[in-house]
PDB file of C-alpha atoms in Angstrom:
ATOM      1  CA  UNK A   1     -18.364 -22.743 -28.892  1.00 42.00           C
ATOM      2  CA  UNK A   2     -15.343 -21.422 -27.457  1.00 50.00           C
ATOM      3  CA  UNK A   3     -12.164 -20.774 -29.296  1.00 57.00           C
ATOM      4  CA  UNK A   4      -8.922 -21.773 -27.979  1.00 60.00           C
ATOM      5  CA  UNK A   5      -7.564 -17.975 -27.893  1.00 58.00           C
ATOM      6  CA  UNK A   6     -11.053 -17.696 -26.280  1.00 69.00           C
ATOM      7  CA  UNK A   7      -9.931 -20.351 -23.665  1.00 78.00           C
ATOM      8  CA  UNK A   8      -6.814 -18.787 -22.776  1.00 81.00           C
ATOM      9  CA  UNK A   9      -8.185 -15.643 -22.444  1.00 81.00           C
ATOM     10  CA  UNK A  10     -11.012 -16.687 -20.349  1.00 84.00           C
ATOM     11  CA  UNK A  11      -8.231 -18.835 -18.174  1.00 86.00           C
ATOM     12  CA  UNK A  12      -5.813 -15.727 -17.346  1.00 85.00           C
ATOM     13  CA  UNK A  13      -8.635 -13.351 -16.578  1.00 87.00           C
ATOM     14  CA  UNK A  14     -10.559 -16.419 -14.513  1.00 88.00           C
ATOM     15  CA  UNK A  15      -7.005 -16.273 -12.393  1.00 88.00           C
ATOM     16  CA  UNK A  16      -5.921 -12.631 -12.158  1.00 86.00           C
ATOM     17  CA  UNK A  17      -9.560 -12.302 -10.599  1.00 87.00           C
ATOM     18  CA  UNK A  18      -9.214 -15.154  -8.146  1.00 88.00           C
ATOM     19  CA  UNK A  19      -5.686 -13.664  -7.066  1.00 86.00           C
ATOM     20  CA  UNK A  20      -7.917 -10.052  -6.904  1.00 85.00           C
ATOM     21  CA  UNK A  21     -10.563 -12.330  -4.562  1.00 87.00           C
ATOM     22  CA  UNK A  22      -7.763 -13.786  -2.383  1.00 88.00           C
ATOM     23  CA  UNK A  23      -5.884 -10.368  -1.830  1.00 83.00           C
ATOM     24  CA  UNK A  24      -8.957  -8.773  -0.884  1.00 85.00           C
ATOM     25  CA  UNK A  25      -9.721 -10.962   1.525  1.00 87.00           C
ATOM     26  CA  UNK A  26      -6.384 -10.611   3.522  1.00 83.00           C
ATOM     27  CA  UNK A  27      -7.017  -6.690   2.906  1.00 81.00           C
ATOM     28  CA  UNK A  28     -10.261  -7.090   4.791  1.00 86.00           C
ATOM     29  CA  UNK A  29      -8.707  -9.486   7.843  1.00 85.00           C
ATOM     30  CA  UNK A  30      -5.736  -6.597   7.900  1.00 79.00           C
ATOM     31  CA  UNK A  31      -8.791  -3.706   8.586  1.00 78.00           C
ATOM     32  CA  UNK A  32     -10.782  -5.687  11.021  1.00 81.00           C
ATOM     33  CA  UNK A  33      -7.749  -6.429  13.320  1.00 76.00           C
ATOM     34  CA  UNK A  34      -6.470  -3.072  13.181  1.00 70.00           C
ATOM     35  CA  UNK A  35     -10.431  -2.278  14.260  1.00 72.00           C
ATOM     36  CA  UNK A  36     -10.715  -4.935  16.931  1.00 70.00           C
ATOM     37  CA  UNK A  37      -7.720  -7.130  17.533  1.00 56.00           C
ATOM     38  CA  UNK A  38      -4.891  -5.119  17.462  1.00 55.00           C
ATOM     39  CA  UNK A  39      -3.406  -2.940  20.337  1.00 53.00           C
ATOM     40  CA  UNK A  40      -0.212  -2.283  18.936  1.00 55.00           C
ATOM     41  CA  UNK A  41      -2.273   0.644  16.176  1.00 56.00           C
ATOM     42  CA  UNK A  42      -4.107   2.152  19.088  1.00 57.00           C
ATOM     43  CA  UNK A  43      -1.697   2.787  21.267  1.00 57.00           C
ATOM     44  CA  UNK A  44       0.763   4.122  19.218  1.00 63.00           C
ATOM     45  CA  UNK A  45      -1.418   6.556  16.325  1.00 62.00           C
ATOM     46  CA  UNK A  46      -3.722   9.342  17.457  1.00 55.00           C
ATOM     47  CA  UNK A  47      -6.966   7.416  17.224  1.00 52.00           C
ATOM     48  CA  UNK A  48      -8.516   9.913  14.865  1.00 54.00           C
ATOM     49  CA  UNK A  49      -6.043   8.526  12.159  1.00 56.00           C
ATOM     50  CA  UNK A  50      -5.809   4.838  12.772  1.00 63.00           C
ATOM     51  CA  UNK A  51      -9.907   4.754  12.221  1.00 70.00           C
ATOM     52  CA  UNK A  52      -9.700   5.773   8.609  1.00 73.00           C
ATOM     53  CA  UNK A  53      -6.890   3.756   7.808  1.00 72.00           C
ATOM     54  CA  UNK A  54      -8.706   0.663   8.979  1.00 75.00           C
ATOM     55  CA  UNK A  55     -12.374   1.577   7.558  1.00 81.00           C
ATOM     56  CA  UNK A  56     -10.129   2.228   3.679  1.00 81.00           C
ATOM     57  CA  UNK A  57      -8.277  -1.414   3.843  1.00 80.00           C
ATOM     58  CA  UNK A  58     -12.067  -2.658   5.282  1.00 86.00           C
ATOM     59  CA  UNK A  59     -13.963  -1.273   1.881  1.00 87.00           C
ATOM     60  CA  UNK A  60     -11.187  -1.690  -0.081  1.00 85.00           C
ATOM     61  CA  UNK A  61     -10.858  -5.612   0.317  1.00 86.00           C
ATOM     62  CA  UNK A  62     -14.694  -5.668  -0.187  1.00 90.00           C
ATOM     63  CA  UNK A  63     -14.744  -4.095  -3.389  1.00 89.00           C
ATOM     64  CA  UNK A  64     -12.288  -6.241  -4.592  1.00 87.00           C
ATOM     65  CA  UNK A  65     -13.994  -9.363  -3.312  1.00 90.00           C
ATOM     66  CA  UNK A  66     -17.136  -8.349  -5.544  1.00 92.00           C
ATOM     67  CA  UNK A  67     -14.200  -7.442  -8.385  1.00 91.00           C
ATOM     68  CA  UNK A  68     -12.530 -11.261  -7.982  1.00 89.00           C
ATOM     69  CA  UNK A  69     -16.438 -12.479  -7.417  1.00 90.00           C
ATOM     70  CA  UNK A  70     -18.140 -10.850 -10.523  1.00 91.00           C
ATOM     71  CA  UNK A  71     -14.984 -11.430 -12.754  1.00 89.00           C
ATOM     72  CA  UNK A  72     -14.464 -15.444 -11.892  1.00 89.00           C
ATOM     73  CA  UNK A  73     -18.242 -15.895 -12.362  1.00 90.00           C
ATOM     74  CA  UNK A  74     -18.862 -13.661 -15.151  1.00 88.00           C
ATOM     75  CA  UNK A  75     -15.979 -16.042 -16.936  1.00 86.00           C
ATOM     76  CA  UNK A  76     -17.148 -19.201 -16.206  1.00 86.00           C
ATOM     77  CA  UNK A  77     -20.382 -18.553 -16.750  1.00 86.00           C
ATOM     78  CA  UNK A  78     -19.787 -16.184 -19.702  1.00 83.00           C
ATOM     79  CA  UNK A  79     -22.083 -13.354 -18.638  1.00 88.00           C
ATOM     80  CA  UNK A  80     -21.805 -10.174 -20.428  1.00 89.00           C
ATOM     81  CA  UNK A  81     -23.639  -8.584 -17.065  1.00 91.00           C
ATOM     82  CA  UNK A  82     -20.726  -9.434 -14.521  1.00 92.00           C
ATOM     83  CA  UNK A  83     -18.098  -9.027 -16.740  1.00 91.00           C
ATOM     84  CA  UNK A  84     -19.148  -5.435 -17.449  1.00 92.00           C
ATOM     85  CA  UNK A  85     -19.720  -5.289 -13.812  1.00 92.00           C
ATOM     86  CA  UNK A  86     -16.308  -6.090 -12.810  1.00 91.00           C
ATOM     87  CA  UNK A  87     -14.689  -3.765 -15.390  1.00 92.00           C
ATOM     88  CA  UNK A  88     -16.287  -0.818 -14.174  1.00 93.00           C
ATOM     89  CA  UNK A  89     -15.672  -1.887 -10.434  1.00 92.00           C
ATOM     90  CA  UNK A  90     -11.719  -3.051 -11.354  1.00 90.00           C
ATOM     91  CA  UNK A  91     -11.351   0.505 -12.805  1.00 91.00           C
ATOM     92  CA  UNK A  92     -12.884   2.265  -9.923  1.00 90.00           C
ATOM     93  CA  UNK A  93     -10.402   0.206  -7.648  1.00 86.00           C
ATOM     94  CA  UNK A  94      -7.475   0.955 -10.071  1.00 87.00           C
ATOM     95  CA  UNK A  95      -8.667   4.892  -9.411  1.00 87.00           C
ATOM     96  CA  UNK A  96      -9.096   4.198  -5.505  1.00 82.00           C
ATOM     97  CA  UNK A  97      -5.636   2.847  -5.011  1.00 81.00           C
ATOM     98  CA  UNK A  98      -4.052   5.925  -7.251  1.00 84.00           C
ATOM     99  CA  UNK A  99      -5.530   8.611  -5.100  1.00 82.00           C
ATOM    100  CA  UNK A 100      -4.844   6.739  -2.011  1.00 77.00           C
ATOM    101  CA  UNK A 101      -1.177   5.965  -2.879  1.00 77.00           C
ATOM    102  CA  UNK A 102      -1.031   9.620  -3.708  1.00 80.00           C
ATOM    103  CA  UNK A 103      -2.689  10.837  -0.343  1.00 75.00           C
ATOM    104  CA  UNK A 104      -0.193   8.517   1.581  1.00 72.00           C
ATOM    105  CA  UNK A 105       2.458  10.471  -0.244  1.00 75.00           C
ATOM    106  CA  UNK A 106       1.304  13.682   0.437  1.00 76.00           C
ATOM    107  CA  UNK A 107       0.321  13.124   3.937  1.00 71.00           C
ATOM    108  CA  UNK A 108       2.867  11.515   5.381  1.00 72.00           C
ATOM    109  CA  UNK A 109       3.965  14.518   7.669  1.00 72.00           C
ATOM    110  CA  UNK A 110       0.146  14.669   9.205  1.00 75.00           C
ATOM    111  CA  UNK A 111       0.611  10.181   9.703  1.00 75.00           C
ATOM    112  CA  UNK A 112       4.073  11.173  11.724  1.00 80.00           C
ATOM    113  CA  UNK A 113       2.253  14.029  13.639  1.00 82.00           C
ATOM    114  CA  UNK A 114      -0.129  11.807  14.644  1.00 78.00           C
ATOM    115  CA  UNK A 115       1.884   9.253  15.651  1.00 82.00           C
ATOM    116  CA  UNK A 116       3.937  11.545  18.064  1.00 87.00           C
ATOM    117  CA  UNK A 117       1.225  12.688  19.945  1.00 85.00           C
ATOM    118  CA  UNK A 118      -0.065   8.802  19.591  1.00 83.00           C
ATOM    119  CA  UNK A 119       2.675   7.485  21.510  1.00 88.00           C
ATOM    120  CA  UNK A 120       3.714  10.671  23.577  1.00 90.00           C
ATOM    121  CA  UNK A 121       0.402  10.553  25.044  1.00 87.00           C
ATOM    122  CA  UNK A 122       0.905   6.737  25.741  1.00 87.00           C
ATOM    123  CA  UNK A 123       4.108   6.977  27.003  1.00 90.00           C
ATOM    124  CA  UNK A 124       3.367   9.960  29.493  1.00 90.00           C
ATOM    125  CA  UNK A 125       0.057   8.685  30.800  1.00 88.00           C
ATOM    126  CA  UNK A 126       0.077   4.490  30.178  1.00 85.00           C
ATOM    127  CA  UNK A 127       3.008   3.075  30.253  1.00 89.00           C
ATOM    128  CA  UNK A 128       3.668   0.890  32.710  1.00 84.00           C
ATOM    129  CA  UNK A 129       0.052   1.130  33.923  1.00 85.00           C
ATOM    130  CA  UNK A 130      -2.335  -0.952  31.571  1.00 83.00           C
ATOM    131  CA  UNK A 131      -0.664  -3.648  29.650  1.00 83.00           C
ATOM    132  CA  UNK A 132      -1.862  -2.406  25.890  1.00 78.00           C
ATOM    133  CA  UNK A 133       0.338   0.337  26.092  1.00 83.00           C
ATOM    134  CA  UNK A 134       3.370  -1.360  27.264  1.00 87.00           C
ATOM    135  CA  UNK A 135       3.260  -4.089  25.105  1.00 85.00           C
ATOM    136  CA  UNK A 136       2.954  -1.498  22.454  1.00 84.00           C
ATOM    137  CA  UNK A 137       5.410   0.870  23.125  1.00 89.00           C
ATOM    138  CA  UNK A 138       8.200  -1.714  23.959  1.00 90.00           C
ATOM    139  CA  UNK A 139       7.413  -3.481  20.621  1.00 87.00           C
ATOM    140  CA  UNK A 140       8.316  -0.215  18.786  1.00 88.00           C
ATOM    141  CA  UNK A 141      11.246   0.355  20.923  1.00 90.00           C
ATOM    142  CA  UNK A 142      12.470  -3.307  20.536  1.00 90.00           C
ATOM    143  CA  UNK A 143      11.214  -4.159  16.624  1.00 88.00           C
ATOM    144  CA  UNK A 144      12.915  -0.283  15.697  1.00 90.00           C
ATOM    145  CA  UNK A 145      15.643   0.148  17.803  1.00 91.00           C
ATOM    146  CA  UNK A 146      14.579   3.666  19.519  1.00 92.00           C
ATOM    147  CA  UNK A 147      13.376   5.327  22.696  1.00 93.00           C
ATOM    148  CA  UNK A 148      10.581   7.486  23.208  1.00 91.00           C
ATOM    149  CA  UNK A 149       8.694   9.217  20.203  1.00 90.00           C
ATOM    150  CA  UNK A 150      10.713  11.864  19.723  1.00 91.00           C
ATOM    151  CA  UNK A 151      13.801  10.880  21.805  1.00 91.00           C
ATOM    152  CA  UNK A 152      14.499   9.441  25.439  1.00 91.00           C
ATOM    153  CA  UNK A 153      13.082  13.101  26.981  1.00 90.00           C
ATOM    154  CA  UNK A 154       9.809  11.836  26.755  1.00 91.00           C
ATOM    155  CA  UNK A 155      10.180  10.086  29.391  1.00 91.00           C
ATOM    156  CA  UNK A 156      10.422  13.045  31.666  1.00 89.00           C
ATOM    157  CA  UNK A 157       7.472  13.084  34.214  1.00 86.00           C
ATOM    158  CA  UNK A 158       5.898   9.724  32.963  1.00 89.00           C
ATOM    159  CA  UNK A 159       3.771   8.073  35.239  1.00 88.00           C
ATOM    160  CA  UNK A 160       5.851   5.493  34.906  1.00 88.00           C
ATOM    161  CA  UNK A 161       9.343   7.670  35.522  1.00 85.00           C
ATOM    162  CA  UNK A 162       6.979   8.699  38.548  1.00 84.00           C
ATOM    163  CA  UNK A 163       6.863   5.155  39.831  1.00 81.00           C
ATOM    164  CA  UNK A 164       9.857   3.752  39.420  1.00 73.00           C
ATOM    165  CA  UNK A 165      12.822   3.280  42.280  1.00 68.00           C
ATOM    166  CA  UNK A 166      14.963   5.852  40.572  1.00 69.00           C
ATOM    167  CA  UNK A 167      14.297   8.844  39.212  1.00 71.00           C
ATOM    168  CA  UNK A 168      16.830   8.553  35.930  1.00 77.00           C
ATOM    169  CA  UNK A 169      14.698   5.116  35.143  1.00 85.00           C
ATOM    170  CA  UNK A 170      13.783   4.402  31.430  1.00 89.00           C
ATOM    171  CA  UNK A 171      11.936   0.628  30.547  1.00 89.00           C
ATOM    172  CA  UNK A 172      14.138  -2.597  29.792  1.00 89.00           C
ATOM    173  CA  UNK A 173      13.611  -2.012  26.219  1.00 90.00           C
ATOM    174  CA  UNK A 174      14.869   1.559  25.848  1.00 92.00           C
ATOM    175  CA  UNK A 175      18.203  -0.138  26.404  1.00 90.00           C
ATOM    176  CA  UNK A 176      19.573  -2.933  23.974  1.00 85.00           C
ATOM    177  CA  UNK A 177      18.543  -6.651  24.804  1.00 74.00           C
ATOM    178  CA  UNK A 178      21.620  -8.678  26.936  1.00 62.00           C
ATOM    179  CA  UNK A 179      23.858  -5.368  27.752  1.00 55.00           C
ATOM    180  CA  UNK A 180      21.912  -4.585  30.709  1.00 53.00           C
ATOM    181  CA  UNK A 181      19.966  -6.274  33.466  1.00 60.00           C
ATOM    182  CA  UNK A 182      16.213  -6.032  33.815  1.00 69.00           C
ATOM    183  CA  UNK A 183      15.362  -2.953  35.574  1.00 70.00           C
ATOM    184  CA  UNK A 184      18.783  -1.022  35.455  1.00 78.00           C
ATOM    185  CA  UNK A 185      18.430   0.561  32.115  1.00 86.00           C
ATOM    186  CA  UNK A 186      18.799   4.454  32.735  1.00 85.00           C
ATOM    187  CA  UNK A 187      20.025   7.999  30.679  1.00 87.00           C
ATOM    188  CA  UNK A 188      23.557   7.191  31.292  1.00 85.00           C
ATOM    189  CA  UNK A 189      23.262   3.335  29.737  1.00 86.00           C
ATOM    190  CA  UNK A 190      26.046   2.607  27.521  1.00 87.00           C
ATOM    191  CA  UNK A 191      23.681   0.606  25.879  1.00 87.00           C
ATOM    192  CA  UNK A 192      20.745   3.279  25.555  1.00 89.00           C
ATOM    193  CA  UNK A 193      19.207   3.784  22.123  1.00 90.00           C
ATOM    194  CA  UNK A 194      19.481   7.681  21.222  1.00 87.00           C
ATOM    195  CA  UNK A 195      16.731   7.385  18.217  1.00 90.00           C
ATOM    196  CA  UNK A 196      13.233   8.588  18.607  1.00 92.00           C
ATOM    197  CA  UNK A 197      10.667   5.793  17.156  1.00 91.00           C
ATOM    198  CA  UNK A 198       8.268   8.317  14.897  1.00 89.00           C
ATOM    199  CA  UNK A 199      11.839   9.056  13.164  1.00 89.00           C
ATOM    200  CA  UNK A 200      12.971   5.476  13.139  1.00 90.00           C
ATOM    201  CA  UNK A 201       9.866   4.332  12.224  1.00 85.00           C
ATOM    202  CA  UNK A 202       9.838   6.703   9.233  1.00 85.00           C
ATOM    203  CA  UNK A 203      13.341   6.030   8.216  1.00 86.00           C
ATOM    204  CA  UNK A 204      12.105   2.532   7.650  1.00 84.00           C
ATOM    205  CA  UNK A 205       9.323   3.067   5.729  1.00 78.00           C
ATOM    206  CA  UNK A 206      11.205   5.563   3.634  1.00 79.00           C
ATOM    207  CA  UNK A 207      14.100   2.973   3.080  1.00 78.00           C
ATOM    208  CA  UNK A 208      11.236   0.716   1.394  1.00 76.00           C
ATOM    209  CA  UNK A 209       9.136   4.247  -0.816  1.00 75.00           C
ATOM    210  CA  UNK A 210      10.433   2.419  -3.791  1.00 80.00           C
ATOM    211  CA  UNK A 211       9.917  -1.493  -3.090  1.00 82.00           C
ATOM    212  CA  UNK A 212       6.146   0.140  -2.118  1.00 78.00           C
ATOM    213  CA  UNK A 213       6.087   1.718  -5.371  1.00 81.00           C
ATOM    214  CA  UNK A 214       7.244  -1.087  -7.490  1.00 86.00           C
ATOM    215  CA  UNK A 215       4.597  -3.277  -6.015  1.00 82.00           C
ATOM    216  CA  UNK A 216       1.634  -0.657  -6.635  1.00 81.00           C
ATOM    217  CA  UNK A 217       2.594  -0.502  -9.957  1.00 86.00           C
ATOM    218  CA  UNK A 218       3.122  -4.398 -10.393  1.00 86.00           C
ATOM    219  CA  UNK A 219      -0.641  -4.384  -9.089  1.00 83.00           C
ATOM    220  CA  UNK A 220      -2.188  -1.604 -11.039  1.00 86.00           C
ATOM    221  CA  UNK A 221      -0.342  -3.344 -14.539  1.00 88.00           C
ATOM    222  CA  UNK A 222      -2.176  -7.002 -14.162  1.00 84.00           C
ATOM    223  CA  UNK A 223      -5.327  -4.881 -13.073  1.00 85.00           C
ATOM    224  CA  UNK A 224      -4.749  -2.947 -16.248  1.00 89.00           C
ATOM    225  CA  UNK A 225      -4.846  -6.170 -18.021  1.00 88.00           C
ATOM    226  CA  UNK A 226      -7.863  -8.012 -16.439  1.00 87.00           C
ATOM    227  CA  UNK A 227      -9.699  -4.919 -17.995  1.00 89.00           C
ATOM    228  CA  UNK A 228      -8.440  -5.427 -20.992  1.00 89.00           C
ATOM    229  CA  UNK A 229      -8.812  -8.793 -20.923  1.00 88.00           C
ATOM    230  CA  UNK A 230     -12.388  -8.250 -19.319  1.00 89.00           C
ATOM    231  CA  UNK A 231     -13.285  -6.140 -22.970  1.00 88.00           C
ATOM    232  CA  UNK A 232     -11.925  -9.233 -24.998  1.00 87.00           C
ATOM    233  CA  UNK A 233     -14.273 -11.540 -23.162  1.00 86.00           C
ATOM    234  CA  UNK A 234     -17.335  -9.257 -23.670  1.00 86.00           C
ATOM    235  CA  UNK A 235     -16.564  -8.599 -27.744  1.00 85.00           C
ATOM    236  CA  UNK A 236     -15.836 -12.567 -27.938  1.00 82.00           C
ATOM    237  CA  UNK A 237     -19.121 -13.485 -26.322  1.00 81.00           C
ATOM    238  CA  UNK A 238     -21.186 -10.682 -28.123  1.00 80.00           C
ATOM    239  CA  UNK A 239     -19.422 -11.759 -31.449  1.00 78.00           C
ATOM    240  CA  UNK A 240     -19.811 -15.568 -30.949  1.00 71.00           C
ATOM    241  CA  UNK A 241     -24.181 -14.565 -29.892  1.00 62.00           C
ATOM    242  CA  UNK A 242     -24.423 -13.157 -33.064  1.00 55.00           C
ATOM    243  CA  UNK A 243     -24.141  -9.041 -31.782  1.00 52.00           C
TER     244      UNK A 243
END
């Protein structure tokens, strides 16, 4: 019979796994619609990079779905098998989401390289001519404030530069929103955004390195102890079956 330290033990561990077994489902959703649903990833990465990044979030949320599966069973149930399942997968997620925060680190020049030629390509070839990449590349420029990957040049002998009545013409959303009317936004706007969006982009992200790194840590401590609390479990029920 169970103890009541045994109770509350099981209890914390039974909900730091179902929180594991939620989170790894949103992981999942968040790599299949980058894979299938989502234009706005295509469009603006080098599709050699996006592909990874979607196929890691995809097999990460699955092994923590079997982590948040075997540990919420292997409490209830009290089974030595799944708990000792779920500490050795917890800890090889705990190792999987060190190396990847690390490579993210270290990378992060090759991610901006391949989102220049990403949306350089985009904005030279498709914008204005299939409606993926212009939904795309005026959500950047709108959600970041910026114009063109590197800068407003990239414009220069666009198809859609090509096309348009004037030859100085840049898209609505190069310009800010209510300082110009729709279709008159050009290199000599008073209104025109300077910024590239890889750099804008990037500023962002780097404005937020140590909110990221707070929360990795936050999520690598209470993974830290549903293994230890995964060891209590397995000495309790080995002690209490006579072991």
């Amino acid at each position: 019979m169970a103890s009541h330290g045994t109770s509350c033990v099981k209890c914390i561990f039974f909900v730091v796994n179902l929180a594991v077994w939620i989170a790894s489902m949103g992981l999942m959703v968040i790599g299949v619609w980058m894979l299938v649903e989502s234009t706005h990833f295509w469009e603006l990465f080098a599709e050699e990079s996006i592909m990874p990044m979607a196929i890691m979030a995809i097999l990460l949320g699955v092994l923590g779905f079997l982590i948040g599966f075997s540990g919420c069973c292997g409490a209830c149930k009290e089974s030595i098998c799944l708990l000792v399942v779920n500490f050795l997968l917890m800890m090889l997620l705990i190792s999987g989401e060190i190396a990847v925060g690390v490579l993210v680190f270290k990378n992060r020049a090759d991610v901006e390289e391949s989102m220049t030629i990403g949306m350089t390509v985009t904005i030279k070839e498709h914008y204005g001519e299939t409606k993926a990449a212009t939904e795309s590349v005026d959500f950047a420029q709108q959600t970041f404030h910026c114009c063109g990957a590197s800068n407003v040049s990239d414009y220069d002998g666009s198809v859609f530069q090509n096309e348009a009545i004037h030859a100085d013409a840049l898209p609505d959303s190069c310009c800010e929103e209510d300082t110009e009317s729709a279709g008159s936004c050009s290199y000599t706007s008073p209104s025109l955004k300077p910024a590239g969006c890889v750099k804008s982009i990037s500023d962002t992200i780097k404005g937020n390195d140590l909110t990221a790194v707070l929360v990795g840590l936050a999520a690598i401590i209470v993974q830290m102890i549903a293994v230890v609390l995964s060891c209590c479990l397995i000495s309790e029920i080995n002690s209490s079956d006579g072991y």
